[in-house]
PDB file of C-alpha atoms in Angstrom:
ATOM      1  CA  ASP A  12      38.198  19.569  44.011  1.00 86.00           C
ATOM      2  CA  SER A  13      36.191  22.842  44.542  1.00 88.00           C
ATOM      3  CA  GLY A  14      39.192  24.763  45.769  1.00 94.00           C
ATOM      4  CA  VAL A  15      37.481  25.406  49.248  1.00 97.00           C
ATOM      5  CA  THR A  16      39.231  23.833  52.116  1.00 97.00           C
ATOM      6  CA  GLN A  17      37.815  22.990  55.513  1.00 98.00           C
ATOM      7  CA  THR A  18      39.500  21.686  58.678  1.00 97.00           C
ATOM      8  CA  PRO A  19      39.210  19.457  60.464  1.00 97.00           C
ATOM      9  CA  LYS A  20      37.506  16.755  58.529  1.00 97.00           C
ATOM     10  CA  HIS A  21      36.123  15.085  61.614  1.00 97.00           C
ATOM     11  CA  LEU A  22      35.583  16.266  65.104  1.00 97.00           C
ATOM     12  CA  ILE A  23      34.315  14.282  68.088  1.00 97.00           C
ATOM     13  CA  THR A  24      33.754  16.268  71.293  1.00 97.00           C
ATOM     14  CA  ALA A  25      31.559  16.109  74.366  1.00 98.00           C
ATOM     15  CA  THR A  26      28.436  18.092  75.254  1.00 98.00           C
ATOM     16  CA  GLY A  27      29.005  21.497  76.729  1.00 97.00           C
ATOM     17  CA  GLN A  28      32.361  21.874  74.929  1.00 98.00           C
ATOM     18  CA  ARG A  29      33.376  24.510  72.384  1.00 98.00           C
ATOM     19  CA  VAL A  30      34.868  23.976  68.883  1.00 98.00           C
ATOM     20  CA  THR A  31      36.107  25.998  65.990  1.00 98.00           C
ATOM     21  CA  LEU A  32      35.650  25.020  62.312  1.00 98.00           C
ATOM     22  CA  ARG A  33      37.853  26.618  59.716  1.00 98.00           C
ATOM     23  CA  CYS A  34      37.297  27.397  56.165  1.00 98.00           C
ATOM     24  CA  SER A  35      39.475  28.814  53.343  1.00 98.00           C
ATOM     25  CA  PRO A  36      37.603  29.985  50.304  1.00 97.00           C
ATOM     26  CA  ARG A  37      38.612  29.656  46.681  1.00 96.00           C
ATOM     27  CA  SER A  38      41.287  32.067  45.559  1.00 94.00           C
ATOM     28  CA  GLY A  39      39.533  35.320  44.537  1.00 91.00           C
ATOM     29  CA  ASP A  40      36.236  34.559  46.240  1.00 94.00           C
ATOM     30  CA  LEU A  41      35.007  37.259  48.691  1.00 93.00           C
ATOM     31  CA  SER A  42      31.829  35.589  49.967  1.00 93.00           C
ATOM     32  CA  VAL A  43      31.866  32.798  52.574  1.00 95.00           C
ATOM     33  CA  TYR A  44      28.748  30.882  53.572  1.00 95.00           C
ATOM     34  CA  TRP A  45      28.239  28.395  56.341  1.00 96.00           C
ATOM     35  CA  TYR A  46      25.634  25.501  56.270  1.00 96.00           C
ATOM     36  CA  GLN A  47      24.624  22.880  58.595  1.00 96.00           C
ATOM     37  CA  GLN A  48      23.358  19.475  57.303  1.00 95.00           C
ATOM     38  CA  SER A  49      21.822  16.967  59.532  1.00 91.00           C
ATOM     39  CA  LEU A  50      19.791  13.835  58.395  1.00 80.00           C
ATOM     40  CA  ASP A  51      16.441  15.267  59.280  1.00 70.00           C
ATOM     41  CA  GLN A  52      16.997  18.877  58.484  1.00 74.00           C
ATOM     42  CA  GLY A  53      18.581  19.052  55.036  1.00 84.00           C
ATOM     43  CA  LEU A  54      21.027  21.876  54.233  1.00 91.00           C
ATOM     44  CA  GLN A  55      20.386  24.824  56.463  1.00 92.00           C
ATOM     45  CA  PHE A  56      21.867  28.171  55.762  1.00 92.00           C
ATOM     46  CA  LEU A  57      23.672  29.614  58.937  1.00 95.00           C
ATOM     47  CA  ILE A  58      25.475  32.787  57.983  1.00 94.00           C
ATOM     48  CA  GLN A  59      27.225  34.621  55.105  1.00 93.00           C
ATOM     49  CA  TYR A  60      30.253  36.994  55.118  1.00 94.00           C
ATOM     50  CA  TYR A  61      31.400  39.264  52.333  1.00 93.00           C
ATOM     51  CA  ASN A  62      34.868  40.730  52.416  1.00 93.00           C
ATOM     52  CA  GLY A  63      34.940  40.499  56.193  1.00 94.00           C
ATOM     53  CA  GLU A  64      31.556  41.861  56.961  1.00 94.00           C
ATOM     54  CA  GLU A  65      28.426  39.891  57.862  1.00 94.00           C
ATOM     55  CA  ARG A  66      26.009  39.903  55.035  1.00 90.00           C
ATOM     56  CA  ALA A  67      23.166  37.621  55.841  1.00 89.00           C
ATOM     57  CA  LYS A  68      22.013  35.528  58.791  1.00 91.00           C
ATOM     58  CA  GLY A  69      19.951  32.347  58.616  1.00 89.00           C
ATOM     59  CA  ASN A  70      18.902  29.884  61.276  1.00 82.00           C
ATOM     60  CA  ILE A  71      22.022  30.336  63.406  1.00 92.00           C
ATOM     61  CA  LEU A  72      21.761  29.744  67.120  1.00 95.00           C
ATOM     62  CA  GLU A  73      23.092  32.229  69.558  1.00 96.00           C
ATOM     63  CA  ARG A  74      25.568  29.585  70.731  1.00 97.00           C
ATOM     64  CA  PHE A  75      27.167  29.784  67.309  1.00 97.00           C
ATOM     65  CA  SER A  76      29.239  32.530  65.960  1.00 97.00           C
ATOM     66  CA  ALA A  77      31.403  33.259  62.919  1.00 97.00           C
ATOM     67  CA  GLN A  78      33.893  35.682  61.471  1.00 97.00           C
ATOM     68  CA  GLN A  79      35.740  36.310  58.286  1.00 97.00           C
ATOM     69  CA  PHE A  80      39.357  37.466  58.639  1.00 97.00           C
ATOM     70  CA  PRO A  81      41.337  39.964  56.488  1.00 96.00           C
ATOM     71  CA  ASP A  82      42.895  37.100  54.518  1.00 95.00           C
ATOM     72  CA  LEU A  83      39.202  36.008  53.861  1.00 96.00           C
ATOM     73  CA  HIS A  84      39.392  32.681  55.668  1.00 97.00           C
ATOM     74  CA  SER A  85      36.457  32.095  58.015  1.00 98.00           C
ATOM     75  CA  GLU A  86      35.848  30.393  61.259  1.00 98.00           C
ATOM     76  CA  LEU A  87      32.632  29.058  62.786  1.00 98.00           C
ATOM     77  CA  ASN A  88      32.654  28.719  66.548  1.00 98.00           C
ATOM     78  CA  LEU A  89      30.211  26.496  68.196  1.00 98.00           C
ATOM     79  CA  SER A  90      29.817  26.574  71.950  1.00 97.00           C
ATOM     80  CA  SER A  91      27.904  24.843  74.653  1.00 97.00           C
ATOM     81  CA  LEU A  92      27.522  21.983  72.346  1.00 98.00           C
ATOM     82  CA  GLU A  93      24.441  19.782  72.454  1.00 97.00           C
ATOM     83  CA  LEU A  94      23.791  16.338  71.029  1.00 96.00           C
ATOM     84  CA  GLY A  95      21.524  17.960  68.405  1.00 94.00           C
ATOM     85  CA  ASP A  96      24.461  19.869  67.032  1.00 96.00           C
ATOM     86  CA  SER A  97      25.938  16.752  65.530  1.00 96.00           C
ATOM     87  CA  ALA A  98      25.917  17.277  61.812  1.00 96.00           C
ATOM     88  CA  LEU A  99      27.982  17.982  58.677  1.00 97.00           C
ATOM     89  CA  TYR A 100      29.076  21.626  58.523  1.00 98.00           C
ATOM     90  CA  PHE A 101      29.880  22.927  55.122  1.00 98.00           C
ATOM     91  CA  CYS A 102      31.498  26.092  54.026  1.00 97.00           C
ATOM     92  CA  ALA A 103      30.939  27.513  50.590  1.00 96.00           C
ATOM     93  CA  SER A 104      32.382  30.467  48.732  1.00 95.00           C
ATOM     94  CA  SER A 105      31.442  32.592  45.787  1.00 92.00           C
ATOM     95  CA  VAL A 106      32.865  35.506  43.858  1.00 88.00           C
ATOM     96  CA  ALA A 107      30.377  38.097  45.175  1.00 76.00           C
ATOM     97  CA  THR A 108      27.363  38.440  47.311  1.00 67.00           C
ATOM     98  CA  GLU A 109      24.570  36.945  45.137  1.00 65.00           C
ATOM     99  CA  ASP A 110      23.821  35.829  41.629  1.00 62.00           C
ATOM    100  CA  TYR A 111      26.902  33.562  41.612  1.00 77.00           C
ATOM    101  CA  GLU A 112      27.195  29.892  42.092  1.00 88.00           C
ATOM    102  CA  GLN A 113      28.584  28.683  45.407  1.00 92.00           C
ATOM    103  CA  TYR A 114      31.483  26.234  45.608  1.00 95.00           C
ATOM    104  CA  PHE A 115      31.294  23.960  48.641  1.00 97.00           C
ATOM    105  CA  GLY A 116      34.069  22.511  50.764  1.00 97.00           C
ATOM    106  CA  PRO A 117      34.263  18.790  51.701  1.00 97.00           C
ATOM    107  CA  GLY A 118      32.659  19.585  55.108  1.00 97.00           C
ATOM    108  CA  THR A 119      33.516  18.997  58.767  1.00 98.00           C
ATOM    109  CA  ARG A 120      31.615  16.062  60.410  1.00 97.00           C
ATOM    110  CA  LEU A 121      30.943  17.034  64.039  1.00 97.00           C
ATOM    111  CA  THR A 122      29.914  14.382  66.419  1.00 97.00           C
ATOM    112  CA  VAL A 123      28.829  15.527  69.921  1.00 97.00           C
ATOM    113  CA  THR A 124      28.789  12.692  72.470  1.00 96.00           C
TER     114      THR A 124
ATOM    115  CA  SER B   2       7.996  32.110  55.030  1.00 72.00           C
ATOM    116  CA  GLN B   3       9.790  30.983  51.856  1.00 73.00           C
ATOM    117  CA  LYS B   4       9.342  27.220  51.182  1.00 83.00           C
ATOM    118  CA  ILE B   5      10.877  24.941  48.725  1.00 89.00           C
ATOM    119  CA  GLU B   6       9.497  21.469  47.895  1.00 91.00           C
ATOM    120  CA  GLN B   7      11.236  18.795  45.940  1.00 93.00           C
ATOM    121  CA  ASN B   8      10.062  15.220  45.348  1.00 82.00           C
ATOM    122  CA  SER B   9      10.713  13.468  48.668  1.00 77.00           C
ATOM    123  CA  GLU B  10      10.492  10.106  47.130  1.00 85.00           C
ATOM    124  CA  ALA B  11      13.584   8.688  45.337  1.00 92.00           C
ATOM    125  CA  LEU B  12      13.361   8.563  41.472  1.00 94.00           C
ATOM    126  CA  ASN B  13      14.340   5.302  39.921  1.00 96.00           C
ATOM    127  CA  ILE B  14      14.924   5.246  36.193  1.00 96.00           C
ATOM    128  CA  GLN B  15      16.651   3.113  33.600  1.00 97.00           C
ATOM    129  CA  GLU B  16      19.954   4.005  32.008  1.00 97.00           C
ATOM    130  CA  GLY B  17      19.402   5.984  28.780  1.00 97.00           C
ATOM    131  CA  LYS B  18      16.160   7.483  29.858  1.00 97.00           C
ATOM    132  CA  THR B  19      15.398  11.113  30.807  1.00 97.00           C
ATOM    133  CA  ALA B  20      15.191  11.949  34.421  1.00 96.00           C
ATOM    134  CA  THR B  21      12.902  14.866  35.417  1.00 96.00           C
ATOM    135  CA  LEU B  22      13.192  16.445  38.830  1.00 97.00           C
ATOM    136  CA  THR B  23      10.778  19.044  40.176  1.00 96.00           C
ATOM    137  CA  CYS B  24      11.306  22.035  42.435  1.00 95.00           C
ATOM    138  CA  ASN B  25       8.289  23.973  43.644  1.00 95.00           C
ATOM    139  CA  TYR B  26       8.439  27.115  45.796  1.00 93.00           C
ATOM    140  CA  THR B  27       5.999  29.338  47.589  1.00 88.00           C
ATOM    141  CA  ASN B  28       5.853  32.738  49.210  1.00 82.00           C
ATOM    142  CA  TYR B  29       8.790  33.947  47.260  1.00 81.00           C
ATOM    143  CA  SER B  30       9.788  35.489  43.878  1.00 81.00           C
ATOM    144  CA  PRO B  31      13.412  34.541  43.471  1.00 84.00           C
ATOM    145  CA  ALA B  32      15.659  36.452  41.140  1.00 82.00           C
ATOM    146  CA  TYR B  33      17.306  33.187  40.222  1.00 87.00           C
ATOM    147  CA  LEU B  34      17.435  29.525  41.058  1.00 91.00           C
ATOM    148  CA  GLN B  35      20.303  27.049  41.208  1.00 93.00           C
ATOM    149  CA  TRP B  36      20.652  23.184  40.958  1.00 96.00           C
ATOM    150  CA  TYR B  37      23.270  21.336  42.838  1.00 97.00           C
ATOM    151  CA  ARG B  38      24.297  17.690  42.886  1.00 97.00           C
ATOM    152  CA  GLN B  39      25.343  16.098  46.195  1.00 96.00           C
ATOM    153  CA  ASP B  40      26.900  12.692  46.674  1.00 95.00           C
ATOM    154  CA  PRO B  41      26.696  10.943  50.137  1.00 91.00           C
ATOM    155  CA  GLY B  42      29.018  12.642  52.656  1.00 90.00           C
ATOM    156  CA  ARG B  43      30.357  15.223  50.237  1.00 93.00           C
ATOM    157  CA  GLY B  44      29.633  18.862  49.605  1.00 95.00           C
ATOM    158  CA  PRO B  45      27.099  19.983  46.935  1.00 96.00           C
ATOM    159  CA  VAL B  46      28.459  20.675  43.490  1.00 96.00           C
ATOM    160  CA  PHE B  47      26.969  23.448  41.490  1.00 95.00           C
ATOM    161  CA  LEU B  48      25.300  22.475  38.238  1.00 96.00           C
ATOM    162  CA  LEU B  49      23.238  25.272  36.673  1.00 95.00           C
ATOM    163  CA  LEU B  50      21.897  28.722  37.538  1.00 93.00           C
ATOM    164  CA  ILE B  51      18.830  30.155  35.804  1.00 93.00           C
ATOM    165  CA  ARG B  52      17.602  33.686  36.180  1.00 90.00           C
ATOM    166  CA  GLU B  53      13.895  34.750  36.433  1.00 88.00           C
ATOM    167  CA  ASN B  54      13.942  36.231  32.986  1.00 90.00           C
ATOM    168  CA  GLU B  55      15.265  32.971  31.383  1.00 92.00           C
ATOM    169  CA  LYS B  56      12.895  30.258  30.528  1.00 88.00           C
ATOM    170  CA  GLU B  57      15.415  27.510  29.860  1.00 95.00           C
ATOM    171  CA  LYS B  58      19.105  26.808  30.278  1.00 95.00           C
ATOM    172  CA  ARG B  59      21.209  23.887  28.990  1.00 96.00           C
ATOM    173  CA  LYS B  60      24.651  22.435  29.737  1.00 95.00           C
ATOM    174  CA  GLU B  61      25.564  19.261  28.033  1.00 96.00           C
ATOM    175  CA  ARG B  62      22.991  16.656  29.048  1.00 97.00           C
ATOM    176  CA  LEU B  63      21.421  18.977  31.596  1.00 98.00           C
ATOM    177  CA  LYS B  64      18.407  21.344  31.097  1.00 98.00           C
ATOM    178  CA  VAL B  65      16.674  23.472  33.575  1.00 97.00           C
ATOM    179  CA  THR B  66      13.389  25.414  33.190  1.00 96.00           C
ATOM    180  CA  PHE B  67      12.059  28.143  35.267  1.00 94.00           C
ATOM    181  CA  ASP B  68       8.291  29.099  35.304  1.00 92.00           C
ATOM    182  CA  THR B  69       7.826  32.088  37.523  1.00 90.00           C
ATOM    183  CA  THR B  70       4.060  31.919  37.051  1.00 91.00           C
ATOM    184  CA  LEU B  71       3.914  28.290  38.259  1.00 93.00           C
ATOM    185  CA  LYS B  72       6.589  28.959  40.812  1.00 92.00           C
ATOM    186  CA  GLN B  73       8.407  25.793  39.545  1.00 94.00           C
ATOM    187  CA  SER B  74      11.656  24.701  38.093  1.00 95.00           C
ATOM    188  CA  LEU B  75      12.228  21.381  36.226  1.00 96.00           C
ATOM    189  CA  PHE B  76      15.586  19.760  36.044  1.00 97.00           C
ATOM    190  CA  HIS B  77      16.225  17.218  33.272  1.00 97.00           C
ATOM    191  CA  ILE B  78      19.031  14.799  32.730  1.00 97.00           C
ATOM    192  CA  THR B  79      18.917  13.315  29.315  1.00 97.00           C
ATOM    193  CA  ALA B  80      20.583   9.965  28.411  1.00 97.00           C
ATOM    194  CA  SER B  81      21.060   9.247  32.056  1.00 97.00           C
ATOM    195  CA  GLN B  82      23.857   7.080  33.246  1.00 97.00           C
ATOM    196  CA  PRO B  83      24.434   5.134  36.476  1.00 97.00           C
ATOM    197  CA  ALA B  84      27.110   7.817  37.369  1.00 97.00           C
ATOM    198  CA  ASP B  85      24.308  10.348  37.523  1.00 98.00           C
ATOM    199  CA  SER B  86      22.876   8.567  40.651  1.00 98.00           C
ATOM    200  CA  ALA B  87      23.012  11.319  43.437  1.00 97.00           C
ATOM    201  CA  THR B  88      20.845  13.617  45.365  1.00 96.00           C
ATOM    202  CA  TYR B  89      19.919  16.811  43.416  1.00 97.00           C
ATOM    203  CA  LEU B  90      19.158  20.018  45.379  1.00 96.00           C
ATOM    204  CA  CYS B  91      17.500  23.157  44.142  1.00 95.00           C
ATOM    205  CA  ALA B  92      18.174  26.403  45.830  1.00 93.00           C
ATOM    206  CA  LEU B  93      16.594  29.829  45.793  1.00 88.00           C
ATOM    207  CA  ASP B  94      18.671  32.962  46.078  1.00 78.00           C
ATOM    208  CA  GLY B  95      17.496  36.391  47.007  1.00 61.00           C
ATOM    209  CA  SER B  96      17.514  38.827  49.917  1.00 64.00           C
ATOM    210  CA  PHE B  97      21.119  37.691  50.554  1.00 66.00           C
ATOM    211  CA  LYS B  98      19.970  34.235  51.716  1.00 76.00           C
ATOM    212  CA  THR B  99      20.229  30.922  50.121  1.00 82.00           C
ATOM    213  CA  ILE B 100      17.479  28.347  50.851  1.00 87.00           C
ATOM    214  CA  PHE B 101      17.983  24.746  49.790  1.00 91.00           C
ATOM    215  CA  GLY B 102      15.324  22.184  49.062  1.00 92.00           C
ATOM    216  CA  ALA B 103      15.584  18.772  50.826  1.00 92.00           C
ATOM    217  CA  GLY B 104      16.648  17.245  47.630  1.00 94.00           C
ATOM    218  CA  THR B 105      15.563  14.343  45.433  1.00 95.00           C
ATOM    219  CA  ARG B 106      17.490  11.139  45.296  1.00 95.00           C
ATOM    220  CA  LEU B 107      18.090   9.857  41.753  1.00 97.00           C
ATOM    221  CA  PHE B 108      18.956   6.174  41.020  1.00 97.00           C
ATOM    222  CA  VAL B 109      19.871   5.266  37.448  1.00 97.00           C
ATOM    223  CA  LYS B 110      19.927   1.581  36.863  1.00 96.00           C
ATOM    224  CA  ALA B 111      22.232   0.038  34.268  1.00 94.00           C
TER     225      ALA B 111
END
């Protein structure tokens, strides 16, 4: 158990809908990262927050947004969902912004039908 | 753009042997590199981090080398066991972004 929690574990929704994925980092970790993993793309970095502020952006679509709250939990919002958004979404946390290992949550499996 | 290449083919080895996995990168000079293990349907688990000024790092049966001239890292598992069967990912860090390789699947046969 990494200490990072993600909810929900599974999510099935229809195209065009909007969903919110939630992540609670390990106690004491200030950085939160979001990743998307699909079969043909591997693990893709989406976005990173550090202590409530956006720190880095990767290949995140405009339909996706995220935020980190004062209690350090983070939410990833996915809207206007398409079939291609079906994937495993992982959240990870680390102590600081870089030069520290990342601890991954169990992931949320999103299926868009 | 930055690119990471790992052996796309699965690596099959016999129990007790040493497994060696390769990670090559281009168009980048990372300050450090990490290795993770991932089991099917689960989140990656951190194994080792090596910095650019370190040539080698060890942890129990694991060893990582980092050659900044060759732009390559090697990951070794000695005395491999069937429980080591998993996908191993290397990741580059720097410029506030983390880039993961596609991973190499390792199968250790008893």
